[in-house]
Amino acid sequence: MRFFLLLLALLGPLAARPAAAQSAAQSAARSAAQPATDTLHPAVPPPAAAGPLGRFDAERRRLDQRGLLVLGGWAAGNLLVSGIATGQTDGSAHYFHQMNIGWGAVNLALAVPGLLAARRAARAPGGPAADRPGAVRAQGRTENLYLFNAGLDVAYLATGAYFLEKSRNPATDNPNRWRGYGQSLLLQGSFLLLFDGFQFAAHHRHGQALYPLLSRVRLGPGAVAVVLPLR
């Protein structure tokens, strides 16, 4: 019983990983679906990619979509390969593929709706981060999410190493299960650590374009000015 409670504790944060991306994408879709309010032209929403800030936000959402595609493809591959292999193997290999199926099912069930919501947001008129504070908040949330996930990935790797070590103990009950699950955790944790590291680096590099936009804004008493460099 303790073993399965430990697995549940591991898969809980895994479910939160794509769910957070799905929630952000659905929030963007709702924001984009709301028409812009303009007292002079209420029926004409601004285009999503109008101006540098709009293009910045569109590129951020494109990076999110790419990440969900990669995560969904990895999940589908786990379900396909391990779904076939789990019935053709025994011993630790059987448990290895069994754990891969669990990870693949959770990831795919949450990544696919997130990807669909992100695509709806990209096609909808208007933009969810049409203002600079909104763009800064969205950028910060995205980078912090991948950093947090990277910390979870290290925990997965440490747990997988612990499972492998425990499987070598002669007094361990069903060592094949501990070994197979540990090998799966090492595989999944390694992939996710590379994935989150790459996604964070891509978003952080993209985020550098936001700060020159912010540096040109000057606030004063009752006025906002945009400073354009002459050279």
Coordinates of C-alpha atoms in Angstrom, one line a residue:
M1 CA 0.0 0.0 0.0
R2 CA 2.9 2.4 0.9
F3 CA 4.4 1.7 -2.6
F4 CA 1.2 2.8 -4.4
L5 CA 0.8 5.9 -2.2
L6 CA 4.4 6.9 -3.3
L7 CA 3.5 6.4 -6.9
L8 CA 0.4 8.6 -6.5
A9 CA 2.5 11.3 -4.9
L10 CA 4.8 11.1 -7.9
L11 CA 2.1 11.2 -10.6
G12 CA 0.2 14.1 -8.9
P13 CA 2.8 16.8 -9.8
L14 CA 3.1 15.1 -13.2
A15 CA -0.6 15.8 -13.8
A16 CA -0.1 19.4 -12.8
R17 CA 2.6 20.0 -15.5
P18 CA 0.5 19.9 -18.6
A19 CA -2.6 21.0 -16.7
A20 CA -0.9 24.3 -16.0
A21 CA -0.2 24.8 -19.6
Q22 CA -3.7 23.8 -20.5
S23 CA -5.2 26.3 -18.0
A24 CA -3.0 29.1 -19.4
A25 CA -4.0 28.3 -22.9
Q26 CA -7.7 28.1 -22.0
S27 CA -7.4 31.5 -20.2
A28 CA -5.8 32.9 -23.3
A29 CA -8.6 31.6 -25.5
R30 CA -11.3 33.2 -23.2
S31 CA -9.5 36.5 -23.2
A32 CA -9.0 36.5 -27.0
A33 CA -12.6 35.6 -27.5
Q34 CA -13.8 38.7 -25.7
P35 CA -14.4 41.6 -28.1
A36 CA -12.4 44.7 -27.5
T37 CA -14.4 47.7 -26.2
D38 CA -13.9 51.0 -28.0
T39 CA -16.4 53.8 -27.7
L40 CA -15.7 54.9 -31.3
H41 CA -15.4 51.5 -33.0
P42 CA -16.9 48.9 -30.7
A43 CA -17.3 46.2 -33.3
V44 CA -13.8 46.2 -34.6
P45 CA -11.3 44.4 -32.4
P46 CA -7.6 45.1 -32.8
P47 CA -5.6 42.5 -34.7
A48 CA -3.7 40.0 -32.6
A49 CA -0.3 40.8 -34.0
A50 CA -0.6 44.6 -34.2
G51 CA 2.6 46.2 -33.1
P52 CA 5.8 44.7 -31.6
L53 CA 4.0 43.7 -28.4
G54 CA 1.4 41.7 -30.3
R55 CA 4.0 39.9 -32.3
F56 CA 5.9 39.1 -29.1
D57 CA 2.8 37.6 -27.5
A58 CA 2.1 35.6 -30.6
E59 CA 5.6 34.1 -30.6
R60 CA 5.3 33.2 -26.9
R61 CA 2.1 31.3 -27.6
R62 CA 3.8 29.6 -30.6
L63 CA 6.5 28.3 -28.3
D64 CA 3.9 27.0 -25.9
Q65 CA 2.2 25.2 -28.7
R66 CA 5.4 23.7 -29.9
G67 CA 6.1 22.4 -26.3
L68 CA 2.7 20.8 -26.0
L69 CA 3.2 19.1 -29.4
V70 CA 6.5 17.6 -28.2
L71 CA 5.0 16.5 -24.9
G72 CA 2.0 15.0 -26.6
G73 CA 4.2 13.2 -29.1
W74 CA 6.3 11.8 -26.3
A75 CA 3.2 10.7 -24.5
A76 CA 1.7 9.0 -27.6
G77 CA 5.0 7.2 -28.2
N78 CA 5.1 5.9 -24.7
L79 CA 1.5 4.6 -25.0
L80 CA 2.2 2.9 -28.3
V81 CA 5.6 1.3 -27.6
S82 CA 5.0 0.4 -24.0
G83 CA 1.4 -0.6 -24.7
I84 CA 2.6 -3.3 -27.1
A85 CA 5.7 -4.3 -25.0
T86 CA 4.0 -4.6 -21.7
G87 CA 2.1 -7.7 -22.8
Q88 CA 5.2 -9.3 -24.3
T89 CA 7.6 -8.9 -21.4
D90 CA 8.0 -10.1 -17.9
G91 CA 10.2 -9.3 -14.9
S92 CA 11.4 -5.8 -14.5
A93 CA 10.8 -5.0 -18.2
H94 CA 7.1 -5.5 -17.7
Y95 CA 6.9 -3.0 -14.8
F96 CA 9.1 -0.6 -16.8
H97 CA 6.6 -0.5 -19.6
Q98 CA 3.7 -0.5 -17.2
M99 CA 5.0 2.7 -15.6
N100 CA 5.6 4.3 -19.0
I101 CA 1.9 3.7 -19.9
G102 CA 0.8 5.6 -16.8
W103 CA 3.0 8.6 -17.6
G104 CA 1.9 8.6 -21.2
A105 CA -1.8 8.4 -20.4
V106 CA -1.6 11.4 -17.9
N107 CA 0.5 13.5 -20.3
L108 CA -1.6 12.8 -23.4
A109 CA -5.0 13.3 -21.6
L110 CA -3.9 16.8 -20.5
A111 CA -1.6 17.9 -23.4
V112 CA -4.2 17.4 -26.2
P113 CA -6.9 19.8 -24.7
G114 CA -4.2 22.3 -23.9
L115 CA -2.9 22.3 -27.5
L116 CA -6.5 22.7 -28.9
A117 CA -7.1 25.6 -26.5
A118 CA -3.8 27.2 -27.5
R119 CA -4.7 26.9 -31.2
R120 CA -8.1 28.5 -30.6
A121 CA -6.5 31.4 -28.8
A122 CA -4.1 31.9 -31.7
R123 CA -6.9 32.0 -34.3
A124 CA -9.2 34.2 -32.2
P125 CA -9.2 38.0 -32.9
G126 CA -7.6 40.2 -30.3
G127 CA -4.8 39.3 -28.0
P128 CA -4.8 38.2 -24.3
A129 CA -1.6 40.2 -23.5
A130 CA -2.4 43.4 -25.3
D131 CA -0.9 45.5 -22.5
R132 CA 2.7 45.6 -21.2
P133 CA 1.9 44.6 -17.6
G134 CA 0.0 41.6 -18.9
A135 CA 2.9 40.6 -21.2
V136 CA 5.3 40.8 -18.3
R137 CA 3.1 38.7 -16.0
A138 CA 2.6 36.1 -18.7
Q139 CA 6.3 35.9 -19.5
G140 CA 7.2 35.6 -15.8
R141 CA 4.6 32.8 -15.2
T142 CA 5.9 30.9 -18.2
E143 CA 9.5 31.0 -17.2
N144 CA 8.7 30.2 -13.5
L145 CA 6.6 27.2 -14.5
Y146 CA 9.4 25.6 -16.4
L147 CA 11.9 26.2 -13.6
F148 CA 9.5 24.7 -11.1
N149 CA 9.0 21.7 -13.4
A150 CA 12.7 21.2 -13.7
G151 CA 12.9 20.9 -9.9
L152 CA 10.2 18.2 -10.1
D153 CA 12.2 16.4 -12.8
V154 CA 15.3 16.3 -10.5
A155 CA 13.0 14.8 -7.8
Y156 CA 11.8 12.1 -10.3
L157 CA 15.4 11.2 -11.1
A158 CA 16.3 11.0 -7.4
T159 CA 13.3 8.8 -6.8
G160 CA 14.2 6.5 -9.7
A161 CA 17.7 6.1 -8.4
Y162 CA 16.2 5.3 -4.9
F163 CA 13.9 2.6 -6.5
L164 CA 16.9 1.0 -8.3
E165 CA 18.9 1.0 -5.1
K166 CA 16.0 -0.5 -3.2
S167 CA 15.6 -3.3 -5.8
R168 CA 19.2 -4.5 -5.0
N169 CA 18.2 -5.1 -1.4
P170 CA 17.7 -8.9 -0.9
A171 CA 14.9 -8.2 1.7
T172 CA 12.9 -6.1 -0.8
D173 CA 9.5 -7.4 -1.7
N174 CA 9.1 -7.9 -5.5
P175 CA 12.5 -6.3 -6.6
N176 CA 11.5 -6.5 -10.3
R177 CA 8.8 -4.0 -9.7
W178 CA 11.1 -1.6 -7.9
R179 CA 13.7 -2.0 -10.6
G180 CA 11.3 -1.5 -13.5
Y181 CA 9.5 1.5 -12.0
G182 CA 12.9 3.0 -11.1
Q183 CA 14.2 2.6 -14.7
S184 CA 11.0 4.2 -16.0
L185 CA 11.3 7.2 -13.6
L186 CA 14.9 7.7 -14.8
L187 CA 13.8 7.7 -18.4
Q188 CA 10.8 10.0 -17.9
G189 CA 12.7 12.3 -15.6
S190 CA 15.6 12.6 -18.0
F191 CA 13.3 13.5 -20.9
L192 CA 11.3 16.0 -18.9
L193 CA 14.4 17.7 -17.6
L194 CA 15.7 18.1 -21.1
F195 CA 12.3 19.3 -22.3
D196 CA 11.8 21.8 -19.5
G197 CA 15.4 23.1 -19.8
F198 CA 15.0 23.6 -23.5
Q199 CA 11.6 25.3 -23.1
F200 CA 12.9 27.6 -20.4
A201 CA 15.9 28.6 -22.5
A202 CA 13.7 29.2 -25.5
H203 CA 11.2 31.4 -23.6
H204 CA 14.0 33.2 -21.7
R205 CA 15.8 34.0 -24.9
H206 CA 12.5 35.2 -26.5
G207 CA 11.7 37.2 -23.3
Q208 CA 14.8 39.4 -23.9
A209 CA 12.9 41.1 -26.7
L210 CA 10.3 42.3 -24.2
Y211 CA 12.6 44.6 -22.2
P212 CA 13.6 47.0 -24.9
L213 CA 9.8 47.5 -25.5
L214 CA 9.4 48.3 -21.8
S215 CA 12.4 50.6 -21.6
R216 CA 10.9 53.0 -24.2
V217 CA 7.9 53.7 -22.0
R218 CA 8.0 56.7 -19.6
L219 CA 5.3 57.5 -17.1
G220 CA 4.6 61.0 -15.8
P221 CA 1.8 62.9 -14.0
G222 CA -1.3 62.2 -16.1
A223 CA 0.7 61.2 -19.2
V224 CA 2.4 58.3 -20.8
A225 CA 5.3 58.8 -23.3
V226 CA 7.1 56.5 -25.7
V227 CA 10.8 57.3 -26.2
L228 CA 12.3 56.4 -29.6
P229 CA 16.1 56.4 -29.8
L230 CA 17.5 58.6 -32.5
R231 CA 20.6 56.5 -32.9

